Amino acid sequence: MNAVLHLAAVSRVHGEGATEVHALRSVTFRAHPGELVAVMGPSGSGKSTLLTLAGGLDAPTSGSVRIEGHDLATLDNAGRARIRRTSVGYVFQDFNLIPALTAAENVALPRELDGEKSRIARRLAVTALEEVGIADLVDRFPDEMSGGQQQRVAIARAIVGERRLILADEPTGALDTDTGEEILRLLRARCDAGAAGVMVTHEARHAAWADRVVFLRDGVVVDETGSDEPEVLLVEEAGR
Amino acid sequence: MSIRQAMLAILEQGPMYGYQLRAEFEQRTGETWPLNIGQVYTTLTRLERDGLVEVVVGDAGSGNAGHGGVGEPLGSDRTHVYRATEAGRSEVSEWFATPVPRSQPPRDELAIKLAIAVTLPGVDVGTIIQRQRTATMASLQDYTRLKRTGRAATPQEPADLAWSLVLDALVFDAEAEVRWLDHCEARLRRAAAEREGVRPGASTPSTEGATR
Ligand SMILES: Nc1ncnc2c1ncn2[C@@H]1O[C@H](COP(=O)(O)OP(=O)(O)OP(=O)(O)O)[C@@H](O)[C@H]1O
Ligand SMILES: [Mg+2]
């Protein structure tokens, strides 16, 4: 199966000399259609770095990043921006909403930039906001919403339209247990419908919704759980 | 032990055969704590001895026991229908009225293993922690899969809800274990860094991370 996302021996070094920081060291990572992958690791281990490289928001020092077969390094800025808008949904750790736009406008923006008629873009945006459970807030501005509500707008923006790759940095960070679970259900459903998802999380309970959990330490993948075939411990269905 | 009280409590629903009792228990708890039928009858025999249950239909009644005993091997216990006595019912109320004691935590093999490991020079504790975390995470994924599919995902009956709550208990338990492992790892790394002194230029991401 072709990976939607393929990082091959990717390294990212910030700064140089004495202040050099190896945020990622030769990481190879794939996400396939239908697969949700969780990335866990302590603060500073390189999780956000991995995600920004995967989303084409930053470029690796060495190694290559491919999205649906396109090597991002071979594309010009416009080409990368296009892939980001059309194929990739990105949920930022700090939401990154545009303060001057309402919830619906924030969510509709990437569609409109991509040439969608604004009426249609708005309808898609409202549907996505319904899906994350805040249909009543479509015309609010970010500073009129709670942290958890802003987070849900950010998630709606990432899932609007047919994104093939959803990258989410701590998507449940500002949410209570129940809302967090709703969001996971939603990401899970998108992946079950064929998207590839990569989600950074500190919460083991949330990571457990993924098919695979990757552990990062000091910029290196140290371990991985889960494969595509489920190894069920408790065979509940058999007992029925 | 709680199995005894759990069985007694289920009998409050009405008289039952041993195998029914087991089915009712597993309806609520999945196969998390499997009961073998021998255990069920041993427990019932003890409960009867202690006057907490009584037999309402015995050997002689097996002919008119309706659906009972079908396919069950014939042993005297297996054709008995049990009912909670007055004393049994008050033991159940007592059980529900009393918190489960935490004064004697159940023996925790992992805590014991790490407690020993950190004191032994030749043991790579970091690897023990990582292996355990991966294994616990895999179990957590399994519980979560059961939670979001099957009867726990859309509970129809009280017993389905009970089962989904049991799964939640397993989930929170595994989560707590992962958090504790993260915590152990961070503390051990900090201790190691303090022992060595912080060397400039050396990679000490855990301390960097802590100041972010
Ligand atoms: N622009 C930058 N310049 C210098 N160093 C950076 C930069 N961005 C990240 N780093 C460093 O790279 C390492 C990895 O950072 P990253 O943001 O990927 O961590 P993280 O795993 O997402 O942490 P957190 O859980 O705190 O979000 C850290 O040591 C960080 O200080
Ligand atoms: Mg981060």
mmCIF file of C-alpha atoms and ligand atoms in Angstrom, chain A residues 44 47-49 93 169-170 200 202, chain B residues 212, ligand 2:
data_model
loop_
_atom_site.group_PDB
_atom_site.id
_atom_site.type_symbol
_atom_site.label_atom_id
_atom_site.label_comp_id
_atom_site.label_asym_id
_atom_site.label_seq_id
_atom_site.Cartn_x
_atom_site.Cartn_y
_atom_site.Cartn_z
ATOM 1 C CA GLY A 44 11.270 18.641 23.487
ATOM 2 C CA LYS A 47 7.043 15.698 18.060
ATOM 3 C CA SER A 48 6.046 19.110 16.720
ATOM 4 C CA THR A 49 9.152 19.165 14.558
ATOM 5 C CA GLN A 93 -0.562 23.036 18.993
ATOM 6 C CA ASP A 169 -0.543 18.517 17.322
ATOM 7 C CA GLU A 170 -2.129 17.835 20.733
ATOM 8 C CA VAL A 200 0.755 14.081 18.705
ATOM 9 C CA HIS A 202 0.705 13.304 25.799
ATOM 10 C CA ARG B 212 10.223 25.018 27.826
HETATM 11 MG MG MG C 2 5.127 20.260 20.498
#
